[in-house]
Amino acid sequence: MRISTAQFFESTSTTYQNNFSSVIKTQQQIDSGVRIQTAADDPVGAARLLQLQQQKDMLGQYSANMDSIKSSLSNQESVLDSINNSLQKAGELALRAGGLTNDADRLAVANELGSIEDQVFSLLNSKDSAGNYMFSGSKTDTQPYIRNNDGTYTYQGDDTQLNLKVSDTLTLAGSDTAKSFMENSVNTGRTQSTLQPMLDPDGAVVPDKGVVAVSSGLVTSSAVFNKSFAAGQPYTLEFTSSTQYTLKDADGKDVTSEIPGNGVFDSTKEGAHSISLRGVSFDINLNLKDIAPTDQDAAVKGHTFTLQAKPDTFNASRTPSNSSTAQITGSNVTNAGTYSDSFPSNGAVIKFTSATEYEVYAQPLTDSSKSIAKGTLADGSLDAMGVKFDFTGTPASGDQFVVSNNNHQSQSALDTISELRKALVVPSEKDAAASRMQRDAINTAIGNLKNASASIDTARGSIGARLNAVDIQFDENTSMGLANDSTTAAIGNTDTASAATQLAFQKSMLEASQLAFVKISQLSLFNQL
C-alpha cells in the first residue's frame, strides 16, 4: 500500500499532537495535584467524586444545623433554669403563706408573688438572637403568652417543635413549646366540695354556722382519678356524728368501706381527718371550740357535702374588629354528652351572619372552614355544642367571638401563681369561709407548682439528652468527613511518583516522535539516486 506525502504528514502530526497533549495533561495533573480534570479522564471516578462532594456538602449543612440546635437549646435551657428558680421561689412563698395568721403578712407575700408572676411571664415570652419567640413552636413570630383582662393567661403558640436533620437518619428538635412544659402540668385542684343546705323540721333552711367544712380536694393520682373518681361522681358525704360519716356515689352505692378508716375520723389528730377517695384527698375541718363535748355529735350530724370535679369553664373574647359592643358575659354546659362529643379541642369561633343568626366554626378559622353548628340568638342567649352562651348588647353581622374551654385537667404555672396571689389579697382574719378558700388555694398552688417544676425538669432533661446526641453525632459526622476526604483524595488526587514516571516516558515518546518525523520528512526519491 502506498502512503502519500500528505497522509504521512497528517498521521505523523496527529501522533505528535497526541504525545504533546499527554505530556501537557500529565504535567497539569502534577502541578495541580488533581488527577481527574474532566469526567472523560475517569467516568467512574468522576461520578464517585460527585457523590462524595454531595455528601461533603450535606455534612457541612448538618454541621450548621447542629450549631443552630446547640445555640437554641443552650439558650432555652438557661431560660428554663430561670423559670424553674422562680417557680421554686413561688412554692416557698406558698408554704410560708400557709403558716401566716394576719392579712398584712399575706398581702406582702401576694405582692412578692406578683413580681414572680411578671418575671415568669416575661421569661416565657423570651426571644432568641434572631428575634424569634423561643417557646411558640412553629409560630415564632407570635408571642407565646398574653394576659387576659380577668388576670388569666392564654397560650397563643402551637405544639409543633422545629426539627433539623443532623445526619441522614437522625432529626432533632431544636425547640420546645411552652405548651409541652407549662400547659400540660397536672392540676391538683380540679375538684370541689359543696355544702348542701340543711333544713329544719319545717323545711326552712338552717343558716350554716361553720361547724363543718370540707376542703375542695387535691388530686393525688391522676390515673386513679380519671379511671375511678370521675365515673362515680358526684359523691355524697354525710356526717352522722363528730367522728363518723358515710359516703355514697352518684348511684347511691355506699363506698365508705373504700376509705381508710371506714368512715371514722379523729379531727384532733393530724392526718386522721383526711378522706382519700379514688385518687383525691379531702380534708375535714371541724370548728367545735364553742360547743360542749356532749353537744358536738348533734352539731355535726346531718351536714352533707357534694364531692365532684369542677365543671368546665369557658374563656370568651370578642374580636377587636367587631362593629358592635356585644360581649359574652356567661357560659355553662347544658348538655354534657353533646358538649363532650362536639366542642372543638382547640376552641371555637362564633360568627354572626346577622344580628341574630350565627354559625360556629372550629379553631383555627380559615377561608375553607365549614360551620359545625348554626342557630339563632334568642333572649340574649344561644345554645351551641351543648353550651349556653349569654350575651349583653346586640351583635352585628360579621361579629366574631372566640371561645376556649378549660377542663381543669392541667393548669399553667402562670395561672397557678395568679390564682394564689388573688386569693392571698382577700382579707380572711375574721372570715372563716375566706380562710378556707385561701387554704385550698395554697394547697393547690403547692401541688401545682411542684408539678410545674417537674415538667420543666423533664424539658431540661430532654434538652440535655438532645445536646448529648448532637455531640455524639458531631463526632460521627467528623469521622465521616475525614473518611470522605480520604476517599476523595484516593480517587481524585494525583499519585506524584507514578505521574512523574509516566511524564518521563511520555516526554521520551514525544522526543522520539519528533526526531523520527524530522528524519523521515527529509527523505525523497532523489536521496536514492
mmCIF file of N, CA and C in Angstrom, residues 35-36 42 49 52 483-495:
data_model
loop_
_atom_site.group_PDB
_atom_site.id
_atom_site.type_symbol
_atom_site.label_atom_id
_atom_site.label_comp_id
_atom_site.label_asym_id
_atom_site.label_seq_id
_atom_site.Cartn_x
_atom_site.Cartn_y
_atom_site.Cartn_z
ATOM 1 N N ARG A 35 -5.986 14.506 39.728
ATOM 2 C CA ARG A 35 -5.843 13.526 38.661
ATOM 3 C C ARG A 35 -6.967 13.619 37.640
ATOM 4 N N ILE A 36 -8.213 13.782 38.144
ATOM 5 C CA ILE A 36 -9.365 13.816 37.250
ATOM 6 C C ILE A 36 -9.696 15.270 36.958
ATOM 7 N N ASP A 42 -11.828 9.897 33.823
ATOM 8 C CA ASP A 42 -12.212 8.678 34.558
ATOM 9 C C ASP A 42 -13.701 8.775 34.865
ATOM 10 N N LEU A 49 -16.692 10.915 42.661
ATOM 11 C CA LEU A 49 -16.290 12.194 43.257
ATOM 12 C C LEU A 49 -17.496 13.120 43.429
ATOM 13 N N LEU A 52 -19.274 11.994 46.465
ATOM 14 C CA LEU A 52 -18.526 12.386 47.663
ATOM 15 C C LEU A 52 -18.665 13.884 47.941
ATOM 16 N N ALA A 483 -13.234 10.408 56.455
ATOM 17 C CA ALA A 483 -13.277 9.294 55.506
ATOM 18 C C ALA A 483 -13.604 9.800 54.108
ATOM 19 N N ASN A 484 -14.501 10.782 54.037
ATOM 20 C CA ASN A 484 -14.853 11.370 52.753
ATOM 21 C C ASN A 484 -13.635 12.014 52.103
ATOM 22 N N ASP A 485 -12.877 12.795 52.882
ATOM 23 C CA ASP A 485 -11.681 13.464 52.355
ATOM 24 C C ASP A 485 -10.645 12.445 51.896
ATOM 25 N N SER A 486 -10.490 11.375 52.678
ATOM 26 C CA SER A 486 -9.513 10.346 52.326
ATOM 27 C C SER A 486 -9.889 9.649 51.021
ATOM 28 N N THR A 487 -11.178 9.306 50.898
ATOM 29 C CA THR A 487 -11.634 8.635 49.676
ATOM 30 C C THR A 487 -11.534 9.566 48.480
ATOM 31 N N THR A 488 -11.899 10.844 48.676
ATOM 32 C CA THR A 488 -11.807 11.826 47.598
ATOM 33 C C THR A 488 -10.364 11.969 47.125
ATOM 34 N N ALA A 489 -9.444 12.016 48.071
ATOM 35 C CA ALA A 489 -8.025 12.144 47.722
ATOM 36 C C ALA A 489 -7.530 10.914 46.974
ATOM 37 N N ALA A 490 -7.964 9.735 47.426
ATOM 38 C CA ALA A 490 -7.516 8.499 46.777
ATOM 39 C C ALA A 490 -8.006 8.412 45.341
ATOM 40 N N ILE A 491 -9.239 8.919 45.114
ATOM 41 C CA ILE A 491 -9.801 8.822 43.764
ATOM 42 C C ILE A 491 -9.350 9.981 42.884
ATOM 43 N N GLY A 492 -9.374 11.176 43.397
ATOM 44 C CA GLY A 492 -9.175 12.357 42.558
ATOM 45 C C GLY A 492 -7.807 12.970 42.569
ATOM 46 N N ASN A 493 -6.977 12.680 43.571
ATOM 47 C CA ASN A 493 -5.670 13.321 43.644
ATOM 48 C C ASN A 493 -4.634 12.565 42.815
ATOM 49 N N THR A 494 -3.609 13.273 42.410
ATOM 50 C CA THR A 494 -2.553 12.707 41.567
ATOM 51 C C THR A 494 -1.544 11.950 42.414
ATOM 52 N N ASP A 495 -1.154 10.739 41.917
ATOM 53 C CA ASP A 495 -0.044 9.987 42.525
ATOM 54 C C ASP A 495 1.234 10.548 41.902
#
